[in-house]
C-alpha positions as MATLAB code, in Angstrom:
seq = 'VHARRPGALLCALPAVRDARYPARIVGEERSTAEIIAASLATCLGPNTARTAVRTFADRALARRPEDLTRADVPALLDALRPMLRTLLGQDPADLVLAEIRARFAEPTARARRA';
ca = [
      93.278  112.674   87.512;
      96.035  111.431   85.258;
      95.474  108.234   83.330;
      98.155  105.676   83.969;
      99.555  103.630   81.147;
      98.751   99.927   81.670;
     101.785   98.143   82.996;
     103.575  101.387   83.836;
     105.868  100.851   86.769;
     105.116  103.238   89.607;
     108.684  103.202   90.803;
     110.176  104.111   87.449;
     111.031  107.478   88.969;
     114.555  108.750   89.490;
     116.158  107.338   92.599;
     115.620  109.463   95.687;
     118.844  110.847   97.125;
     119.016  111.562  100.811;
     121.664  114.140  101.666;
     122.140  112.579  105.123;
     123.388  109.385  103.476;
     125.983  110.382  100.883;
     127.096  107.972   98.176;
     129.561  105.390   99.370;
     133.254  105.498   98.543;
     134.036  103.453   95.434;
     135.136   99.960   96.378;
     133.574  100.041   99.834;
     131.617   96.881  100.603;
     127.847   97.284  101.098;
     125.893   95.030  103.404;
     123.076   92.800  102.205;
     120.539   95.000  103.999;
     121.952   98.170  102.394;
     121.716   96.677   98.916;
     118.102   95.593   99.449;
     117.129   98.932  101.014;
     118.751  100.839   98.137;
     116.768   98.783   95.638;
     113.514   99.383   97.516;
     114.258  103.105   98.001;
     113.447  103.785   94.349;
     109.818  102.843   95.034;
     109.387  103.445   98.751;
     111.813  106.247   99.530;
     115.015  105.781  101.552;
     113.541  105.976  105.053;
     110.640  103.607  104.382;
     112.944  101.183  102.572;
     115.390  101.016  105.508;
     112.507  100.627  107.959;
     110.948   97.844  105.884;
     114.232   95.911  105.736;
     114.794   96.366  109.468;
     111.217   95.377  110.384;
     110.979   92.325  108.138;
     114.480   91.109  109.003;
     113.435   91.155  112.652;
     109.955   89.663  112.172;
     110.642   87.056  109.484;
     114.206   86.064  110.348;
     114.693   87.265  113.937;
     117.889   89.007  112.837;
     119.234   92.527  112.776;
     119.695   93.997  109.285;
     123.472   94.157  109.678;
     123.505   90.389  110.370;
     121.721   89.437  107.137;
     123.598   87.216  104.694;
     123.034   86.288  101.059;
     121.360   83.095  102.278;
     118.707   85.202  104.066;
     117.679   87.125  100.948;
     115.024   84.694   99.593;
     113.225   84.476  102.953;
     113.373   88.252  103.453;
     112.012   88.945   99.969;
     109.209   86.411  100.504;
     108.292   88.250  103.711;
     108.350   91.638  101.944;
     106.195   90.464   99.012;
     102.707   91.004  100.561;
     103.562   94.519  101.718;
     105.071   95.470   98.357;
     102.085   94.043   96.464;
      99.772   96.146   98.618;
     101.789   99.339   98.131;
     102.891   98.935   94.507;
     100.536   96.416   92.939;
     101.272   92.810   92.008;
     103.273   93.273   88.801;
     105.494   96.171   89.947;
     106.187   94.412   93.257;
     107.136   91.180   91.520;
     109.412   93.130   89.170;
     111.192   94.879   92.044;
     111.647   91.560   93.886;
     112.977   89.876   90.732;
     115.497   92.691   90.262;
     116.716   92.290   93.841;
     116.973   88.503   93.433;
     119.016   89.039   90.263;
     121.445   91.288   92.165;
     122.095   88.462   94.604;
     122.273   85.694   92.005;
     125.461   83.702   92.083;
     128.029   85.110   89.626;
     128.248   81.742   87.838;
     124.464   81.687   87.347;
     124.526   85.195   85.856;
     127.403   84.237   83.530;
     125.507   81.193   82.254;
     122.463   83.342   81.353;
     124.547   85.909   79.467;
];
């Protein structure tokens, strides 16, 4: 059994690439669900991440993933939190959720922090 460094992030592994879903063409717009799933894929794997987004979008928001908007992100992430805390642990899950929230922060809010 390998000892784990305290505070080490489990999902600090290289991103998993799925050959069935090649990288997007530069400049092509990504949907809200795709951005969230890509962020979660680092920790959960691409298939589980897409399934989680689809399932929680339906259960928490009664929407299809392709219909999600930026305004839906906080509610979706709140719904995902218990599952992620169970799978990853409290601190890694909160870190992943904070990173996703930062990706969807308003550009003016990000500029003010910089």
